[in-house]
Every structure is written in structure tokens, then in C-alpha cells.
PDB file of C-alpha atoms in Angstrom:
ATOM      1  CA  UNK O   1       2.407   8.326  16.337  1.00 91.00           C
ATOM      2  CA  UNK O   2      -1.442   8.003  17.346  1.00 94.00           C
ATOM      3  CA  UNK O   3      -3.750   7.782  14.360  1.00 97.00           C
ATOM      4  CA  UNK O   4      -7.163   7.945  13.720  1.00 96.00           C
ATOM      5  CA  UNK O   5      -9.381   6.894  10.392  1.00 96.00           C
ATOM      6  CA  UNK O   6     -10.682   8.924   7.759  1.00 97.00           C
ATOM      7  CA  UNK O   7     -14.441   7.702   6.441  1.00 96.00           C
ATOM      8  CA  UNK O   8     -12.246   5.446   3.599  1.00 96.00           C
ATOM      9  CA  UNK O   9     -10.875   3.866   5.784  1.00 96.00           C
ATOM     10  CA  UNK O  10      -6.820   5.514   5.647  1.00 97.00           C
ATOM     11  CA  UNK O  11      -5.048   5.920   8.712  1.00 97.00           C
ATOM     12  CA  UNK O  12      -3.999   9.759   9.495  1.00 98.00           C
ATOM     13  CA  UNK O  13      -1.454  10.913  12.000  1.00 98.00           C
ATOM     14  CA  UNK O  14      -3.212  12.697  14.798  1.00 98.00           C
ATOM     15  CA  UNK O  15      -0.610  15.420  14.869  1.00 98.00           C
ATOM     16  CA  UNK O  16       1.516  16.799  11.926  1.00 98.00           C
ATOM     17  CA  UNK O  17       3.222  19.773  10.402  1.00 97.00           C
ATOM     18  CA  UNK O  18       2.298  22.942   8.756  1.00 96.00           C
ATOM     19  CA  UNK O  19       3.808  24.656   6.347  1.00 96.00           C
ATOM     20  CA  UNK O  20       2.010  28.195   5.676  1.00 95.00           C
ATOM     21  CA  UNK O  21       4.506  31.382   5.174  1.00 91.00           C
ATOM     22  CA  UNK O  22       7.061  28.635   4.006  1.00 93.00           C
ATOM     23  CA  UNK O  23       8.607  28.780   0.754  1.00 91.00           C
ATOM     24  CA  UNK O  24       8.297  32.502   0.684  1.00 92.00           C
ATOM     25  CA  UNK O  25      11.712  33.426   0.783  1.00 90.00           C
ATOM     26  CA  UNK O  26      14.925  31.407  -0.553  1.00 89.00           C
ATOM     27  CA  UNK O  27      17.274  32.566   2.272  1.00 90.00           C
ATOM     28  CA  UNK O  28      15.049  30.635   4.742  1.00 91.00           C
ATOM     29  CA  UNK O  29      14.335  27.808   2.931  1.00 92.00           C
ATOM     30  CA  UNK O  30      17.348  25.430   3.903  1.00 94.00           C
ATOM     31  CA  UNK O  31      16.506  26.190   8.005  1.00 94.00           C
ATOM     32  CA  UNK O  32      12.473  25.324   6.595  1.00 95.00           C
ATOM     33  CA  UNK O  33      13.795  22.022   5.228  1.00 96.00           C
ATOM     34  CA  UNK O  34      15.887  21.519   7.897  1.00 97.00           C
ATOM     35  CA  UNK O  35      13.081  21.674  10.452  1.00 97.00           C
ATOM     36  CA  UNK O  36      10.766  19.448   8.913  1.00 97.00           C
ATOM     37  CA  UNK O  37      13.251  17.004   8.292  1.00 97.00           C
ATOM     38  CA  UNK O  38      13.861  17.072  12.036  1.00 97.00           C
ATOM     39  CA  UNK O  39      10.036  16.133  12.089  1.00 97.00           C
ATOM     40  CA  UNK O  40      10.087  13.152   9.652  1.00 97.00           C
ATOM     41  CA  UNK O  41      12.926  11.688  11.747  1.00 97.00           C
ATOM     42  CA  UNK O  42      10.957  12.327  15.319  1.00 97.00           C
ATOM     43  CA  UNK O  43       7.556  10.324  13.591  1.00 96.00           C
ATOM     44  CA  UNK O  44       5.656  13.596  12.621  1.00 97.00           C
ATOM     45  CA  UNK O  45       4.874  12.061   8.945  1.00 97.00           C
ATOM     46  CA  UNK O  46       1.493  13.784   8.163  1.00 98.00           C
ATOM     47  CA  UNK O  47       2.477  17.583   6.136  1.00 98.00           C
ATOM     48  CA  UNK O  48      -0.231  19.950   5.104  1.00 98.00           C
ATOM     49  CA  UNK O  49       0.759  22.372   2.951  1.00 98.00           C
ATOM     50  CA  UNK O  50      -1.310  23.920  -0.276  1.00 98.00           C
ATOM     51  CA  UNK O  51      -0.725  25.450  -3.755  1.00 98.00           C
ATOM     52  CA  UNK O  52      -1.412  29.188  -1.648  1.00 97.00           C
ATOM     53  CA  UNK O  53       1.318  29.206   0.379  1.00 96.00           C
ATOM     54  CA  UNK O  54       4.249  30.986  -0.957  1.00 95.00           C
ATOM     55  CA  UNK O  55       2.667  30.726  -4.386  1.00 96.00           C
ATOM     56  CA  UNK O  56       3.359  27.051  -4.707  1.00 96.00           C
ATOM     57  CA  UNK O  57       6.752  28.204  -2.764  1.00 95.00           C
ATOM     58  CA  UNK O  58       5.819  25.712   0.630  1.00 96.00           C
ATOM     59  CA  UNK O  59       5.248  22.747  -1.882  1.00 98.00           C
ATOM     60  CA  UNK O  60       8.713  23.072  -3.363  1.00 97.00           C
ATOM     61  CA  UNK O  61      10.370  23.112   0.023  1.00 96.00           C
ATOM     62  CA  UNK O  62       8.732  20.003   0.984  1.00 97.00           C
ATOM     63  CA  UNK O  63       9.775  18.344  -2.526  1.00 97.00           C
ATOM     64  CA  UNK O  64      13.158  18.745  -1.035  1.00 96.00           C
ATOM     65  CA  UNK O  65      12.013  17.247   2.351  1.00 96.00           C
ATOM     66  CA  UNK O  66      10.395  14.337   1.075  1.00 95.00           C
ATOM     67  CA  UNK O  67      13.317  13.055  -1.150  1.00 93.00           C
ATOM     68  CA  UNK O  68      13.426   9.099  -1.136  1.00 92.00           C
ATOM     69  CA  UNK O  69      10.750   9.195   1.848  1.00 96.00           C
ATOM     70  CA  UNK O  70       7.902   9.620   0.065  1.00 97.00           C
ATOM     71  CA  UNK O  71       6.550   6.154   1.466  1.00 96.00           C
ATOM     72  CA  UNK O  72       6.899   7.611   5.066  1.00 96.00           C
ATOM     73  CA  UNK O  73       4.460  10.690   4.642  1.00 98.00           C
ATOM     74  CA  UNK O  74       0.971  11.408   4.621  1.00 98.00           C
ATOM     75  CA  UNK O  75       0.871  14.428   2.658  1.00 98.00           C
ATOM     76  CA  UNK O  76      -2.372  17.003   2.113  1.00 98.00           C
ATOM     77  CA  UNK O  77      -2.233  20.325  -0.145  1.00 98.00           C
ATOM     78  CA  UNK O  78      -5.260  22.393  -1.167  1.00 98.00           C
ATOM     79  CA  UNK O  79      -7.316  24.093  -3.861  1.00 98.00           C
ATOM     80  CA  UNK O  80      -7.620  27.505  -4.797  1.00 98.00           C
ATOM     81  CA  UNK O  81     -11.015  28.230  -4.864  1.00 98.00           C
ATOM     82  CA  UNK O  82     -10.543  30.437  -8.168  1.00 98.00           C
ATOM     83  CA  UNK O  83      -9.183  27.058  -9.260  1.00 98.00           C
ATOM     84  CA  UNK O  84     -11.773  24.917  -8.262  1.00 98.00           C
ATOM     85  CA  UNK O  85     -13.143  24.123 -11.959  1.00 98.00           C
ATOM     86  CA  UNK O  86     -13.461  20.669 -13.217  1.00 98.00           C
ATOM     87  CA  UNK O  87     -10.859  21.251 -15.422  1.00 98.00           C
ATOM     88  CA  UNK O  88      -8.867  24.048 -12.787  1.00 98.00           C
ATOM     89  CA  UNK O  89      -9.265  21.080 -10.315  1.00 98.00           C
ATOM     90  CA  UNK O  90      -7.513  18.757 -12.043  1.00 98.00           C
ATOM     91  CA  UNK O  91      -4.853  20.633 -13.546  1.00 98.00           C
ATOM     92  CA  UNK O  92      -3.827  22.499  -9.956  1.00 98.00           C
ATOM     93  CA  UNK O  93      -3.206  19.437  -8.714  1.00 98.00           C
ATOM     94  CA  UNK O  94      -0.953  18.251 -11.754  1.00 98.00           C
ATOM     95  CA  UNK O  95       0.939  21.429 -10.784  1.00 98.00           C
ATOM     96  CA  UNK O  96       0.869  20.864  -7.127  1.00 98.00           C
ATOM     97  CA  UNK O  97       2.306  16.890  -7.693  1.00 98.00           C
ATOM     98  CA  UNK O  98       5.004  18.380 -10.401  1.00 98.00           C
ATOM     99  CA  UNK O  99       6.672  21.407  -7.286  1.00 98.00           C
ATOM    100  CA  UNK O 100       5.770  18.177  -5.005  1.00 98.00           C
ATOM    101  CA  UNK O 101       8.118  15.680  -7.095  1.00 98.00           C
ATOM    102  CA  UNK O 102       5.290  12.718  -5.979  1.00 98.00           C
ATOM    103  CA  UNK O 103       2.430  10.873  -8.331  1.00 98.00           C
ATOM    104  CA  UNK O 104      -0.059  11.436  -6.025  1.00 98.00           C
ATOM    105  CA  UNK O 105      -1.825  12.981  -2.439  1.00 98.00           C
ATOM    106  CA  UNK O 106      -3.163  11.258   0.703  1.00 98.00           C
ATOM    107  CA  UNK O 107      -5.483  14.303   0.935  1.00 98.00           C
ATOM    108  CA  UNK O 108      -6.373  17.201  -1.463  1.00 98.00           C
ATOM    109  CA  UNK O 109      -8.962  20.176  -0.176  1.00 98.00           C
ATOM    110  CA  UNK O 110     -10.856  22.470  -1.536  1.00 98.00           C
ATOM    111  CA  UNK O 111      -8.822  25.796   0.568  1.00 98.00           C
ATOM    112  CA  UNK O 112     -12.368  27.928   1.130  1.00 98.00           C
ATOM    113  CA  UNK O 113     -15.752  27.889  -0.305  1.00 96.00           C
ATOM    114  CA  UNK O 114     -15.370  29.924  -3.586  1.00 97.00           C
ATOM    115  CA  UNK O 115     -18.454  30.445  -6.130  1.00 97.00           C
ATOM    116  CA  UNK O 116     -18.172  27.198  -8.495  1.00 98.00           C
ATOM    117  CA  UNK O 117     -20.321  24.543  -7.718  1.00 98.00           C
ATOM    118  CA  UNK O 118     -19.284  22.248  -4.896  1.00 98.00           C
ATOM    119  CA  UNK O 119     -20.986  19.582  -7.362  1.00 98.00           C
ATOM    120  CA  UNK O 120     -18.354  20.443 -10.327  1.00 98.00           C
ATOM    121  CA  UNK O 121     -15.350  20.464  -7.571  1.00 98.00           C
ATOM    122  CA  UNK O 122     -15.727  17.187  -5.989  1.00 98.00           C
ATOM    123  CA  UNK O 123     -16.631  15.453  -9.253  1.00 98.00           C
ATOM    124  CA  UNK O 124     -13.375  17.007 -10.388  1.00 98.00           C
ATOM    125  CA  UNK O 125     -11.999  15.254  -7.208  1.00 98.00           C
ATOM    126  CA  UNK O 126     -12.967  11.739  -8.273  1.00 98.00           C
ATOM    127  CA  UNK O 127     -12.010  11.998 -11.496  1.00 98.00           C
ATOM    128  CA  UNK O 128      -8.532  12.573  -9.558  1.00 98.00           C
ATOM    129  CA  UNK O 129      -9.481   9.520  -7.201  1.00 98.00           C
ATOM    130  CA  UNK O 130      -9.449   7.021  -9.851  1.00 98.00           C
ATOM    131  CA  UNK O 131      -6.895   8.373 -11.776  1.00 98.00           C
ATOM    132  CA  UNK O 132      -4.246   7.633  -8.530  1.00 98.00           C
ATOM    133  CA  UNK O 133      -3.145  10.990  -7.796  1.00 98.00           C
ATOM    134  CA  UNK O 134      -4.874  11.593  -5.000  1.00 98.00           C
ATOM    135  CA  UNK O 135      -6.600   9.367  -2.268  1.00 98.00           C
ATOM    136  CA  UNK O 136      -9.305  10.633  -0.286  1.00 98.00           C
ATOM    137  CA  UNK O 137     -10.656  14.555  -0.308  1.00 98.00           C
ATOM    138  CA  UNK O 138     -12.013  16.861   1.648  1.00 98.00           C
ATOM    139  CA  UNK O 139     -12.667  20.714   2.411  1.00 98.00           C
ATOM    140  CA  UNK O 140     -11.257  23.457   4.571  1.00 98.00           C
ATOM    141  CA  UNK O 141     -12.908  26.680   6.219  1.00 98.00           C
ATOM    142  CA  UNK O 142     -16.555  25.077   5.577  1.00 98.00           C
ATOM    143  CA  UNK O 143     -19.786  26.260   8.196  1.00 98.00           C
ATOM    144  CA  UNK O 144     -22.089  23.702   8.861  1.00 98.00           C
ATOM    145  CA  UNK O 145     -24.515  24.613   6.156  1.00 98.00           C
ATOM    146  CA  UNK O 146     -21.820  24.278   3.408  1.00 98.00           C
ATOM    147  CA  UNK O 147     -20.822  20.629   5.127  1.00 98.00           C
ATOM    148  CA  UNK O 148     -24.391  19.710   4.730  1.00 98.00           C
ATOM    149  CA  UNK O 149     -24.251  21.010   1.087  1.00 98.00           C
ATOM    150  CA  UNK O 150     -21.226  19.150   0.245  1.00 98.00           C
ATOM    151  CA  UNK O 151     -22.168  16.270   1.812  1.00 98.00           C
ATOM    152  CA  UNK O 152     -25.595  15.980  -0.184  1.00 98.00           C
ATOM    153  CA  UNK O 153     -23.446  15.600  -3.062  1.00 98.00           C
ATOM    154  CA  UNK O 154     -20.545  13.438  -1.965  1.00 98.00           C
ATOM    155  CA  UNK O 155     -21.662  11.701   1.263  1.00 97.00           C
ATOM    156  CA  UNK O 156     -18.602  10.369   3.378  1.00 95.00           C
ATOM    157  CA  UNK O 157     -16.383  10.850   0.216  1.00 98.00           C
ATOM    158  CA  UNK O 158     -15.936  14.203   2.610  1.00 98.00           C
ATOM    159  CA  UNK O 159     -12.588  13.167   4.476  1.00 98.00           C
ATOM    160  CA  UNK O 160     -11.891  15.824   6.989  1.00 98.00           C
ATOM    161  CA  UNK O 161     -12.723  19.661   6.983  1.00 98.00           C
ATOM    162  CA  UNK O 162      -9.823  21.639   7.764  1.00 98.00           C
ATOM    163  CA  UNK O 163     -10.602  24.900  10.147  1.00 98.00           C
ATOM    164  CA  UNK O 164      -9.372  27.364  12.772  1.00 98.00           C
ATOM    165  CA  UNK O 165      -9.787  25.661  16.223  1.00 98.00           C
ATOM    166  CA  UNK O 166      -8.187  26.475  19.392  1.00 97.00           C
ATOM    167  CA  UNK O 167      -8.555  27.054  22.944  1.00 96.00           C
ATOM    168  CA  UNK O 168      -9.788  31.180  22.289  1.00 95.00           C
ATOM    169  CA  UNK O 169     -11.255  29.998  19.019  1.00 96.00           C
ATOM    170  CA  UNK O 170     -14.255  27.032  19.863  1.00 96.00           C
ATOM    171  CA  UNK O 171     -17.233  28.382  18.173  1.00 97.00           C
ATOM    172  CA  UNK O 172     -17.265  25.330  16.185  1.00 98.00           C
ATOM    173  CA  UNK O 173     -18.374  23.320  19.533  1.00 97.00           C
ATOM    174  CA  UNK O 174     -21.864  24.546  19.308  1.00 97.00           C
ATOM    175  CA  UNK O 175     -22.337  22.474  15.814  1.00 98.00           C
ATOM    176  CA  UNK O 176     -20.174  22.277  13.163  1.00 98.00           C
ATOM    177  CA  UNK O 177     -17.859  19.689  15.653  1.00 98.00           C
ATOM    178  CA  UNK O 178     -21.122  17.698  16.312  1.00 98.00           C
ATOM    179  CA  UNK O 179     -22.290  17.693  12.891  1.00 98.00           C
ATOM    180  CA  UNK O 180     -19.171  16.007  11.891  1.00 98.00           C
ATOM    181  CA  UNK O 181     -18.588  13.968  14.865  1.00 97.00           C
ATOM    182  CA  UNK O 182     -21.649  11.953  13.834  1.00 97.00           C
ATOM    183  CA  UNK O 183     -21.017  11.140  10.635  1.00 97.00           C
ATOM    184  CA  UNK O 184     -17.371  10.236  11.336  1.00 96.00           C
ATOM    185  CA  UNK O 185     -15.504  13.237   9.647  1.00 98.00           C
ATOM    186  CA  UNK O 186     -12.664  14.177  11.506  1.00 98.00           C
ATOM    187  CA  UNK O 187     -11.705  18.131  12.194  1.00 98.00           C
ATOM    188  CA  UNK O 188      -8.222  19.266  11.382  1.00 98.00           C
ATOM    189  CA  UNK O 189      -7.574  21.861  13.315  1.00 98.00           C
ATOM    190  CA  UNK O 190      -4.988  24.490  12.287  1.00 97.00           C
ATOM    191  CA  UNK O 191      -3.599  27.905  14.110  1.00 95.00           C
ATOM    192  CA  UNK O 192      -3.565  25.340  17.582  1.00 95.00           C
ATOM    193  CA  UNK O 193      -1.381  28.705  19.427  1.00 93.00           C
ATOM    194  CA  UNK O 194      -3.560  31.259  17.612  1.00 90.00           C
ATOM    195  CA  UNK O 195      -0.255  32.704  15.965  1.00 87.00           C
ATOM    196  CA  UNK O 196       1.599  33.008  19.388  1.00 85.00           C
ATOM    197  CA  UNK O 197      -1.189  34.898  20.876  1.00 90.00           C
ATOM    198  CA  UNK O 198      -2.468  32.215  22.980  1.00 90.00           C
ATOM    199  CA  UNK O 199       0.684  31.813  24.487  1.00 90.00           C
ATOM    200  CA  UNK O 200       0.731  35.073  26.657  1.00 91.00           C
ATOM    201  CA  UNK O 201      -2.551  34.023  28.337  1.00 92.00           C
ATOM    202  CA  UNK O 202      -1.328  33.351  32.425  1.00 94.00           C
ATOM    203  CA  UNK O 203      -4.044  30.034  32.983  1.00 92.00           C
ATOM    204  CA  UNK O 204      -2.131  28.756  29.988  1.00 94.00           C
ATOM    205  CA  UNK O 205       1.347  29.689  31.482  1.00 95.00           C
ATOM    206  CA  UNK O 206       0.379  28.868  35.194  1.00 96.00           C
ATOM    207  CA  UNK O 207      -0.463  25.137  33.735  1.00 97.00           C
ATOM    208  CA  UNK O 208       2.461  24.770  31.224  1.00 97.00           C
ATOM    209  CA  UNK O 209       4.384  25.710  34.439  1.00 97.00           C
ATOM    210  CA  UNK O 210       2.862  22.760  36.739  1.00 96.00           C
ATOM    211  CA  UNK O 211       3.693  20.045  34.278  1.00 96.00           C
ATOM    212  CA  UNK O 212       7.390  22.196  33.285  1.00 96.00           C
ATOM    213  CA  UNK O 213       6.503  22.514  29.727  1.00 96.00           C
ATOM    214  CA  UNK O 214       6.163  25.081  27.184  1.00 95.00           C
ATOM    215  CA  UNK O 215       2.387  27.202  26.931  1.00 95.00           C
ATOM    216  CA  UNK O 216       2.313  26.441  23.388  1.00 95.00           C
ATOM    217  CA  UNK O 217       2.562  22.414  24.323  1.00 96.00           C
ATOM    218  CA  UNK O 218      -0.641  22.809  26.648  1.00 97.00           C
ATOM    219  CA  UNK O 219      -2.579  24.449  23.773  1.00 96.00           C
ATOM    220  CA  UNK O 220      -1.319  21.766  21.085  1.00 97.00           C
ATOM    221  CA  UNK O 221      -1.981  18.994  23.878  1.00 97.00           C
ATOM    222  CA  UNK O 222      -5.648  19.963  24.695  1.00 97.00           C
ATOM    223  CA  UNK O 223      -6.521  20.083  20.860  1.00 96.00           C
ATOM    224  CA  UNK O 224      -5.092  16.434  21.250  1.00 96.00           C
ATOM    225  CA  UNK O 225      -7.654  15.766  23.836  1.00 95.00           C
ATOM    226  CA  UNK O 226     -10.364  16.738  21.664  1.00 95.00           C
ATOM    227  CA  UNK O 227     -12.323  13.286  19.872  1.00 94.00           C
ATOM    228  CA  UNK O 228     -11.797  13.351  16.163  1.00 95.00           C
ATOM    229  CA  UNK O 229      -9.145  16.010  15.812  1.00 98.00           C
ATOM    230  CA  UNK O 230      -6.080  16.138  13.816  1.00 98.00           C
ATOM    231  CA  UNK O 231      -3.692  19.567  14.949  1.00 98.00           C
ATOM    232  CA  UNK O 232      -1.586  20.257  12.476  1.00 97.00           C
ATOM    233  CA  UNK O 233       0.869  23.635  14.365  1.00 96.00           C
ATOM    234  CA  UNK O 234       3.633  25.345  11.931  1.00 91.00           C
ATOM    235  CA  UNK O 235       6.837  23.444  11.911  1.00 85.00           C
ATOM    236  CA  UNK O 236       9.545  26.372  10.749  1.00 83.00           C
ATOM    237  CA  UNK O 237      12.513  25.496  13.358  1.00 89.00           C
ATOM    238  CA  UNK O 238      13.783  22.868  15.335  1.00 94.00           C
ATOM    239  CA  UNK O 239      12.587  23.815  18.470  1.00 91.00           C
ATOM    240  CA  UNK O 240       8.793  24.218  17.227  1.00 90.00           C
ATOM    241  CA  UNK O 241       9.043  20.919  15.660  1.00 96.00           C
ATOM    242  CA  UNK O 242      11.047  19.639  19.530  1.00 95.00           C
ATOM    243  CA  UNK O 243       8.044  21.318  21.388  1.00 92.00           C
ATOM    244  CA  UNK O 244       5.429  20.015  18.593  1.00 95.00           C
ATOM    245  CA  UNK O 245       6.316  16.860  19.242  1.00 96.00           C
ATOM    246  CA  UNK O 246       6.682  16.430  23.176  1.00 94.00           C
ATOM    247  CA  UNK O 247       2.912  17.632  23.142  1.00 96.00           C
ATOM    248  CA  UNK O 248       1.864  14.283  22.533  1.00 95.00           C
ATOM    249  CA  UNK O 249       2.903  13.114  25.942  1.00 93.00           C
ATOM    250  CA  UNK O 250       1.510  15.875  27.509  1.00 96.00           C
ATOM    251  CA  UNK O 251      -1.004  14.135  29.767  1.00 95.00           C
ATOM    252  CA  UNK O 252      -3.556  16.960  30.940  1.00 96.00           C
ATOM    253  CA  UNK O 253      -5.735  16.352  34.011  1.00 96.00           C
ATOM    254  CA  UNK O 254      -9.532  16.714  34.434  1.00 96.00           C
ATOM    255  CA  UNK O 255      -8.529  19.987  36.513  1.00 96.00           C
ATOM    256  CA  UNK O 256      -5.904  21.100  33.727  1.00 97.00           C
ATOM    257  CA  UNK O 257      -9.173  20.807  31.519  1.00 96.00           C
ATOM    258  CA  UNK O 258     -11.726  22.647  33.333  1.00 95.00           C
ATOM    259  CA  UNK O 259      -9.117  25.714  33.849  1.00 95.00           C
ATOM    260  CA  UNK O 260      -8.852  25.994  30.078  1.00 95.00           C
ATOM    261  CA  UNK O 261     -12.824  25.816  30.231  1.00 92.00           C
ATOM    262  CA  UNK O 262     -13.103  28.130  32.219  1.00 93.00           C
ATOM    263  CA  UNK O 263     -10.399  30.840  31.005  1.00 92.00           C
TER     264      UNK O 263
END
């Protein structure tokens, strides 16, 4: 698996597995399990998942998942912003490690912006730092003028901001990709297929066709393309995961990559 740095210094996957809509329901949760598993054994180590999804539901599925692997995984969850207190900081993440069955995170974020203090957050984020239980942090869903906000305060504590980014959804090229490209801040980029809606587009099918693949490969693949970005697709069955995976030897040509320009 390709990796790239985070400001610290920690190595990240490039491409991992998301977990949102998991852990909502039991009767799905062995097939959920099952799938990531699948992952893990293919080299897909990095998970993002956060306290949101299924109510803390997603986290408890991966608890399962990560059973004597722990070592293997670069895991990420994420904030409330309701919870995003000094104190609601540090004791979401005590509840997030507990459904998790782990001592600590690779990466905790701060889900949205929210109305406490970014300066009350983060310092509730190193507190976490030295205490062990998590290692770097970051933000998700941030604009460019809460990155330079945040980043008054914290500097290149800021790991990665985590936001929609796909080939119908590139707003973020005009600045917010630039802005963080310079100071080294990588962009993880989640909804890669738009929620299956990208995959009915024909310049996507007509050049999943050429190279025999699947649409939703070519979508994943270009995001791996992009400098400094980290996709992170939903992982919820076998095949996903299969197709996930395969992406990352999906060699797209300058042509391939003007197409998707210009559709």
C-alpha cells in the first residue's frame, strides 16, 4: 500500500475504508465485519469511521474487526461538534476508544465546524496527544477560511482535513486544495463515487470499459491521481472492498485524464 506523510511525520495509507451507515443494524453487521476483514487481509489498513455513524454503532463493528490486529491499522474516528468541549473532547474520545476496544487513535477530527471555539477543541486535542490516546489531529468539512482559523491556532498540528471530493464534486480546486497543498496538509477525500451517482455517467463508463474495469474503479483511481489525497470509499461487501482495492493499479492515461476534465 502507497503512503504518504502527515505534517508529524506518520505514514498514512493513501487509500482505506469507510465505514458510514455501518453499525446501524445488527442483522448486517457480521457481512460489515466480514467485508472489512476482507480489506485488512488485501493491505487496506487505514479505517475511518466516527462516534456519528450508527450512534457509535460503526465503531463497535470495527472493535470486532480489529481483534488482535490492532498493530496493522491506521485507524481515524471523529468529533461531534456538540461534543467538541474541552472536557466533551476528551471524554468522546474515551467513549469512542472503549466501543473501539484500543488505547488510542492514529487520527481523531473534529466531524464539522460547530460553535465552540476551535481554540478550546484543539487544546482539548493535545491534552489527548500527550496523554497517548490519540496521535496526530485534524478536521473534516472545513472552507478555507476556517483552515486559516484553525491553523492560526494550531499551525501544522492540523493533520489532514477530511471533505467531499470527487470527479462532479471539485470546487475545492479553486483554493481550499492549494491552500493546503502548500503547507503540506493532505485532503482526505470521502464520497470518491458520489453515492453511486457518479457511476451512471457514460465518459466514466466508456473509460472503465477501455481499461475492462468497473466505473466506480476509474473514479476511486483518478482521486488517486490527485497530489496529497487520501480516498477513503465505503467498504460494506466483498466486492466493494475487491473493486476498492484493484483501483490502485488502475493506471489512467493523460487522455483518460483530460476526458474526466472535460465531462
Amino acid at each position: 500500500m502507497r503512503s504518504i506523510q502527515l505534517p508529524s511525520g506518520q505514514a498514512i495509507p493513501i487509500l482505506g475504508m469507510g465505514t458510514w451507515r455501518m453499525g446501524e443494524t445488527h442483522k448486517h453487521q457480521q457481512a460489515e465485519v466480514k467485508a472489512l476483514r476482507h480489506g485488512l487481509d488485501l493491505g487496506i489498513t487505514l479505517i475511518d469511521t466516527a462516534e456519528m455513524y450508527g450512534e457509535g454503532g460503526a465503531e463497535a463493528v470495527i472493535a470486532e474487526v480489529m481483534a488482535n490486529r490492532r498493530s496493522e491499522i491506521f485507524l481515524v474516528s471523529k468529533v461531534y461538534p456538540h461534543n467538541a468541549t474541552r472536557q466533551g473532547v476528551i471524554k468522546a474520545c474515551e467513549r469512542s476508544l472503549t466501543r473501539l476496544k484500543t488505547d488510542y487513535l492514529n487520527l481523531y477530527l473534529l466531524h464539522w465546524r460547530g460553535s465552540v471555539p476551535l481554540s478550546e477543541t484543539f487544546s482539548a486535542f493535545e491534552t489527548l496527544k500527550q496523554q497517548g490516546k490519540i496521535r496526530d489531529y485534524g478536521v473534516s468539512n472545513f472552507d478555507v477560511a476556517d483552515m486559516e482559523e484553525g491553523y492560526a491556532i494550531a499551525g501544522s498540528a492540523i493533520a489532514t482535513n477530511q471533505v467531499l471530493y470527487n470527479l462532479m464534486r471539485r470546487g475545492i480546486e479553486w483554493d481550499l486544495l492549494p491552500w493546503c497543498r502548500q503547507r503540506g496538509i493532505p485532503i482526505m477525500a470521502y464520497s470518491p463515487v458520489e453515492q453511486g451517482r457518479l457511476l451512471h455517467r457514460k465518459p466514466l463508463q466508456t473509460i472503465a470499459q477501455q481499461h475492462g474495469v468497473t466505473p466506480a474503479q476509474v473514479a476511486i483511481a483518478w482521486l488517486l491521481h490527485q497530489e496529497n489525497v487520501i480516498a477513503i470509499p465505503k467498504a460494506s461487501s466483498l466486492a466493494h472492498v475487491e473493486q476498492n482495492y484493484a483501483a490502485l493499479n488502475l493506471q489512467l492515461t493523460p487522455e483518460d485524464l483530460q476526458a474526466l476534465d472535460a465531462a
